[in-house]
C-alpha cells in the first residue's frame, strides 16, 4: 500500500488560461504539482496491476452469419458454426460456450463424437479440428490441414473412430479420429464411376454408411451420380446416374431405400433392389400446368427421412422447393407426414436444420420428436409430437437484434428488488402458443455461483424500443420491453413532409439511455432530437404527456450587427417557446426553407392509458429553426434528487426541471463562459448562402445519418468509411467572412445564437457519429487545441459531450458543497454551473430553481468523456437520488407520501464538511484529478498520443475505485485513483467498425460489454478475481452418461434382413492393411488444448475425481472393446474349426489320386 501526499490549496493552481501548462507524463503515473502545501492529503491505494486481467466471459445472442449445425443425441448438446470461424455450444440454460478458430475461416460442417465429449469441425481453409469438450473452456486437441484438396463433406458413423472426408475433386479420404492421421485407404473418383464415363462427377455432396451394412458407403456427387461403395471389396455395388443435381440424401432406417433432394425441387426415392430408376419422384410444391408439365421449383437444399413407431408413415422434412412464380414468399420448412403436408414460414432464410431423434443408432426406428432450424438471424425448435407443430420457447436470448441495437447500458450491483419487479411486469406481455414440453437441448450442468449480484443490461434499438435484460450470473434473460414510439402520433399515409424523412425509416431510433435504478426513472434520447422521461409504476394510469419544445439552434440571418445584438432582449418565454405565430404541424407539407419552430415528431396530445411499467411523463423536443433541422443530442444526465434533466448538443445546453415541467436554462456553449472564455472567441455571423447551409443540415441528418445507420446495420464498415471529407469541404465553402460579438441569453432568445454550424470534425454530433478516422481526429485535435485565437475563432461551435450532476463547489471560495452541473465540451473545457434548489418538498414544486453559470473553467486535451467524484479518503461519491415511490398506487397508510432523498455528498461523510472532494475528469487524450473547491490539479496523465479514448468510466473494482478506458486502437486501460497510475494496458480489441465504439461500456465489478456482431453481445471482465472464478461460473458441457444399448433385432430380422457380418474398420483402414497416406496430402498439427490444458483447467479434488472418472470410463471402454474382439476371435476360431472338420470328413475316404 502506497501513500500519496498531494497538494490541496497551494499558491499555484491549474490555470484555465494555460492549457499546455499541465505536466505531461507518458506512461508514468500522474505528476504532482510542486506548489507548497500547508496540509497533506493521505490516501491509501489498494489496487495493483495484479488485480487486473482481460478475459472473455460469455457471449449472448444468435451467432452472426451461421453456417452449420450439429447435435449430440445422447449428451443433448447443440453446436452452431459461423462464417467468422466461431463455434457456439448450447445446452440447458446457463450452459453456453463460445469457441473461436484462430484462423477465422468459416465453419463448413460440424460432427459430434456422440457421447464422447468431442467435436470435429471442418473449416473453409480445408482444415479439420478436433475439440475437447470435457473441459469448461473447450480447446483444440488436433488439426489436420489438407494441402491439395478442398473439403466439401464429412461423415462420422456412430461409435466409429474413422471419419469419411469428401473433397471437391470427388475423392473420399478417411481420417483416424484418435490420432488425426490420414489413412492410406482412399476412394478415388475415377474408380467410383464407370470407366466409360467421360465427365467428372463433381464434388462429393453426401456420405453415409448403409444402416443395413456398415461396410457399404453411399457417395453422392453434385452432378447427380450416386455410388454405393463396398469398403471391403473396394469396388462399387451399384451406380446411379440421375439427370438432376443432388443436394442431400437420407436413408430409411431399414437400409433398403433412401431419398434424395434435387435442384429442380423434386424428391426421388430409390430401392436397392432396382437402382435403374427411382421408384418414386415427387414435386411437393410443384403443380401440374395445363400442358402437363410440372412448374419449375426452387432447389430442395436438404431432406431428412425418419420413421416413427406410432405411425406407419414416415416423417419427410425438407427446406426449399417452392415454385418460382410465387415471388416474395418467405423461406419455408415443409413437414410431410403421410398425406398431410405442413409448410412453416420462417422470418429469415434457412441455413440448416436437424431432426432430433430418440436413438443414436441409424438402423433403429428413429422416432423424431423435434426439428432444430437454424436461420440466418434466428434459431427455432419445432415440436413434432403435436399435430399443429408449435415451437418451443427459446431459453436463450436469440432476439437481441430483433431491431438493430443502437446503444447499450450496463448496470452491476443493482437494487435486488428491481429484477423481480421488471420480470413480473414483462411476463404479462409474453407471447403464447409455445409447446408445453421441456426444452429439448438440455445437456450439460450449471449452477449459480456463490459470488453473484443483480446485473441489468439495457439495449436501445433502431425502432425506438428498449429492452431490459437480467444479466445476473453470466446468463441473459429478457425482463421487460418498452416502445418509445407509442409516445408519438403515427404519420398519416398522405403525409410527405420532410420532417418525417430526416432519419429515413427510423425516426424513433434510440441514441442514449440514462437510468437511475434507485428512483427507477428512465430517460431516452432519440435520433429525432427528442428526450423522453419515464417513471415506473406497478399500476396502470391515464395521463397526458407533457411536451416541452426547445429552440437550440443558430439563427439564419444575413448579418447580426453589434447594435442588433445589444438591443435584443436576453430573456424569452420560460416555457421554451419563442414568441412567434402558431407553428405548423410537424407533418405538414411545409418547404424546408419555411420550416421553423416545429419538432421532428408530434407528441400525442390526448389522454393516454398507460399499462403498468414505464410510463411516459415528459417529452423534450428540439425545434427546426429557419429551415435547419435540430442537431442531434450528444449528452444527457438526469438526477432524481434534484428533479433536473440536462441535455446538450453541438449548439448548446438545456436544463429542464421535470418536476415543474419548465425549462431553466437554454444557452449556447459559448454563452456559458461569459467573460471567462479562455480563447476569447467571437461569435460568427451566419452564412449568407442559406441554401448551402440548409442543404448541408438536411444532408447532415438525413443522408449522412441514414447512410451511417445502414453501415451500423451491416456493421462491417471500417472507420475510414465514416469520414466526412466532402461534408467538411462544403462547410468551409459556406462560411461567412464576417463576424459579430455575442450577447449572453439565459433562455431561448431567437436571435442570441448567431453562430454557424461548424466543421463536423471539431464538434461531435452524437455518439452515433462520434468516430472518425484517425487522421480526421488528429486534425480536429490540432485545430481545437491550438493556442491561436484566430484558429479557435474559425471553430466557434463547441459541442457539449458530457454532463454530470453532483454535490460540488461552483466557486473557489465555497465552503460547503451545493448542487452543481458539470459540463464537458468537445474542446476539452469543463464548466461548473452551481444551482439553488429549494429543500422543502412543497417549495420545490412551486419555487423556481436558480441556475447561474459562473464561468469556472477547467481544461484538458481533447473532448471530455467522463466526470467522476471521490471523497478525501479515495472512495467513490455516488450521485444523490430519490428513493422510488409509486405515484399511481392507491393511498395507503404505509405508503410514503413525501420524497425521500438519499444524499452521498461530502458534507454527509464522517469527515468535516470543509474537507472538499476530488474530481476525476477524463478526456479522449488525458485524465486529470482536481481538488475542489481550490480547483488545484493534483494529478495528470496523458492516456494516449497516437489514438483517442472512446469510452471512459470511473468504476468500483475489488473494494476500490479505478478509471477504466477503451481506446480507438483497441487498448483497454485502467488507471488508479486518484494517482492515475497505469495498472492495465492490453491491446484487446482492434476497432474494426463503429458498432463496437457505439456499444462498448464498463460497469462496476470489473465487467464490460460490447456488441461483437450485429446479433451478439460479448461480455468481458478486466478483474483478475473474476477470471480466477470464471471456471466455477461456467457450465459443464460434458456429463458422463451411459450410451443407450442397441435394440435386439429379433431372430427373423437378424436372419433375413440383419447385418451380414460385423465390420472391422480398424482392420480395413489401419496402417497395417491400408498403408500410410501421402505426407504431402495433409499435414497434422498438434493442438494447444491437449491433456495439459485439461489438467490445468480441472485442478483440485473435484478435478482429480473427474479425471479418475474419465480414466475409468476410458478403461472400461477399452476393456469392452477388448472383450468384443475376443468374442469375435472365438467365433472366428470356432468357424475355422468347423470348416476344417467338414473338410476332413469330406476328404478322409478319398485316395491320393482323387485330389
Coordinates of N, CA, C and O in Angstrom, one line a residue, residues 250-254 257 259 267 269 280 303-318 334-341 355 365-368 384 389:
X250 N -30.9 -39.2 -47.7 CA -31.3 -39.6 -46.3 C -31.8 -41.1 -46.4 O -32.7 -41.4 -47.3
X251 N -31.4 -41.9 -45.5 CA -31.7 -43.4 -45.5 C -33.0 -43.6 -44.7 O -33.3 -43.0 -43.8
X252 N -33.7 -44.7 -45.2 CA -34.7 -45.3 -44.3 C -34.0 -46.2 -43.3 O -32.9 -46.7 -43.7
X253 N -34.5 -46.3 -42.1 CA -33.7 -47.0 -41.1 C -33.4 -48.4 -41.4 O -32.5 -49.0 -40.8
X254 N -34.2 -49.1 -42.2 CA -34.0 -50.5 -42.6 C -32.9 -50.7 -43.6 O -32.5 -51.8 -43.8
X257 N -34.0 -48.6 -48.7 CA -34.3 -47.5 -49.6 C -33.8 -46.2 -49.0 O -33.5 -46.0 -47.8
X259 N -33.7 -41.6 -49.9 CA -34.4 -40.5 -50.6 C -33.3 -39.4 -50.9 O -32.4 -39.2 -50.1
X267 N -38.1 -34.7 -55.1 CA -37.6 -35.7 -54.2 C -37.7 -37.1 -54.9 O -38.7 -37.4 -55.4
X269 N -37.1 -41.3 -54.7 CA -37.0 -42.4 -53.8 C -36.3 -43.6 -54.5 O -36.8 -43.9 -55.6
X280 N -40.0 -43.7 -57.1 CA -41.0 -42.6 -56.8 C -40.3 -41.2 -57.0 O -39.2 -41.0 -56.5
X303 N -33.0 -32.7 -47.2 CA -34.1 -33.6 -46.8 C -33.7 -34.5 -45.7 O -32.6 -35.0 -45.7
X304 N -34.7 -34.8 -44.8 CA -34.5 -35.8 -43.7 C -35.6 -36.7 -43.8 O -36.8 -36.3 -43.9
X305 N -35.3 -38.0 -43.7 CA -36.3 -39.1 -43.9 C -36.3 -40.0 -42.7 O -35.3 -40.8 -42.5
X306 N -37.3 -39.9 -41.8 CA -37.2 -40.5 -40.5 C -38.5 -41.3 -40.2 O -39.6 -40.8 -40.6
X307 N -38.4 -42.5 -39.6 CA -39.6 -43.3 -39.3 C -40.0 -43.1 -37.8 O -39.2 -42.7 -37.0
X308 N -41.3 -43.5 -37.6 CA -41.8 -43.4 -36.2 C -42.5 -44.7 -35.9 O -43.1 -45.4 -36.7
X309 N -42.5 -45.0 -34.6 CA -43.1 -46.3 -34.1 C -44.6 -46.2 -34.1 O -45.3 -47.1 -34.5
X310 N -45.1 -45.0 -33.7 CA -46.6 -44.9 -33.6 C -47.3 -44.8 -34.9 O -48.5 -44.8 -34.9
X311 N -46.6 -44.6 -36.0 CA -47.2 -44.4 -37.3 C -46.5 -45.2 -38.3 O -45.2 -45.3 -38.3
X312 N -47.2 -45.7 -39.3 CA -46.6 -46.4 -40.4 C -46.0 -45.5 -41.4 O -45.2 -45.9 -42.2
X313 N -46.5 -44.2 -41.3 CA -46.0 -43.2 -42.2 C -44.7 -42.5 -41.6 O -44.6 -42.2 -40.5
X314 N -43.8 -42.3 -42.5 CA -42.5 -41.7 -42.1 C -42.6 -40.1 -42.2 O -43.5 -39.6 -42.8
X315 N -41.7 -39.5 -41.4 CA -41.6 -38.0 -41.5 C -40.6 -37.7 -42.6 O -39.5 -38.2 -42.6
X316 N -41.0 -36.8 -43.5 CA -40.1 -36.3 -44.5 C -40.1 -34.8 -44.3 O -41.1 -34.1 -44.5
X317 N -39.0 -34.2 -43.9 CA -38.8 -32.8 -43.7 C -37.8 -32.2 -44.6 O -36.7 -32.8 -44.8
X318 N -38.1 -31.1 -45.3 CA -37.1 -30.5 -46.2 C -37.3 -29.0 -46.2 O -38.3 -28.5 -45.8
X334 N -40.9 -27.6 -44.9 CA -42.0 -28.4 -45.1 C -41.9 -29.7 -44.4 O -40.9 -30.3 -44.4
X335 N -43.0 -30.1 -43.7 CA -43.1 -31.3 -42.9 C -44.2 -32.2 -43.6 O -45.4 -31.8 -43.6
X336 N -43.8 -33.3 -44.1 CA -44.7 -34.2 -44.7 C -44.8 -35.5 -43.9 O -43.8 -36.1 -43.5
X337 N -46.0 -35.8 -43.4 CA -46.3 -36.9 -42.6 C -47.5 -37.7 -43.2 O -48.6 -37.3 -42.9
X338 N -47.2 -38.7 -43.9 CA -48.3 -39.4 -44.7 C -48.8 -38.4 -45.8 O -48.0 -37.9 -46.5
X339 N -50.1 -38.2 -45.8 CA -50.7 -37.3 -46.8 C -50.7 -35.9 -46.3 O -51.1 -35.0 -47.1
X340 N -50.5 -35.7 -45.1 CA -50.5 -34.3 -44.5 C -49.2 -33.6 -44.8 O -48.1 -34.1 -44.6
X341 N -49.4 -32.4 -45.4 CA -48.2 -31.5 -45.7 C -48.4 -30.2 -45.0 O -49.4 -29.5 -45.1
X355 N -33.2 -33.1 -37.5 CA -34.3 -33.8 -36.8 C -33.7 -34.4 -35.5 O -32.7 -35.1 -35.6
X365 N -35.7 -47.7 -35.5 CA -36.8 -46.7 -35.7 C -36.4 -45.4 -35.1 O -36.1 -45.3 -33.9
X366 N -36.3 -44.3 -35.9 CA -35.7 -43.1 -35.4 C -36.5 -42.3 -34.4 O -36.0 -41.7 -33.5
X367 N -37.8 -42.3 -34.5 CA -38.7 -41.6 -33.6 C -38.4 -40.2 -33.4 O -37.9 -39.7 -32.3
X368 N -38.5 -39.3 -34.4 CA -38.2 -37.9 -34.3 C -39.2 -37.2 -33.4 O -40.4 -37.5 -33.4
X384 N -42.4 -31.8 -33.0 CA -43.0 -32.7 -33.9 C -44.1 -33.7 -33.3 O -44.8 -34.4 -34.0
X389 N -47.6 -28.6 -34.7 CA -46.2 -28.3 -34.8 C -45.9 -26.9 -34.1 O -45.4 -26.0 -34.8

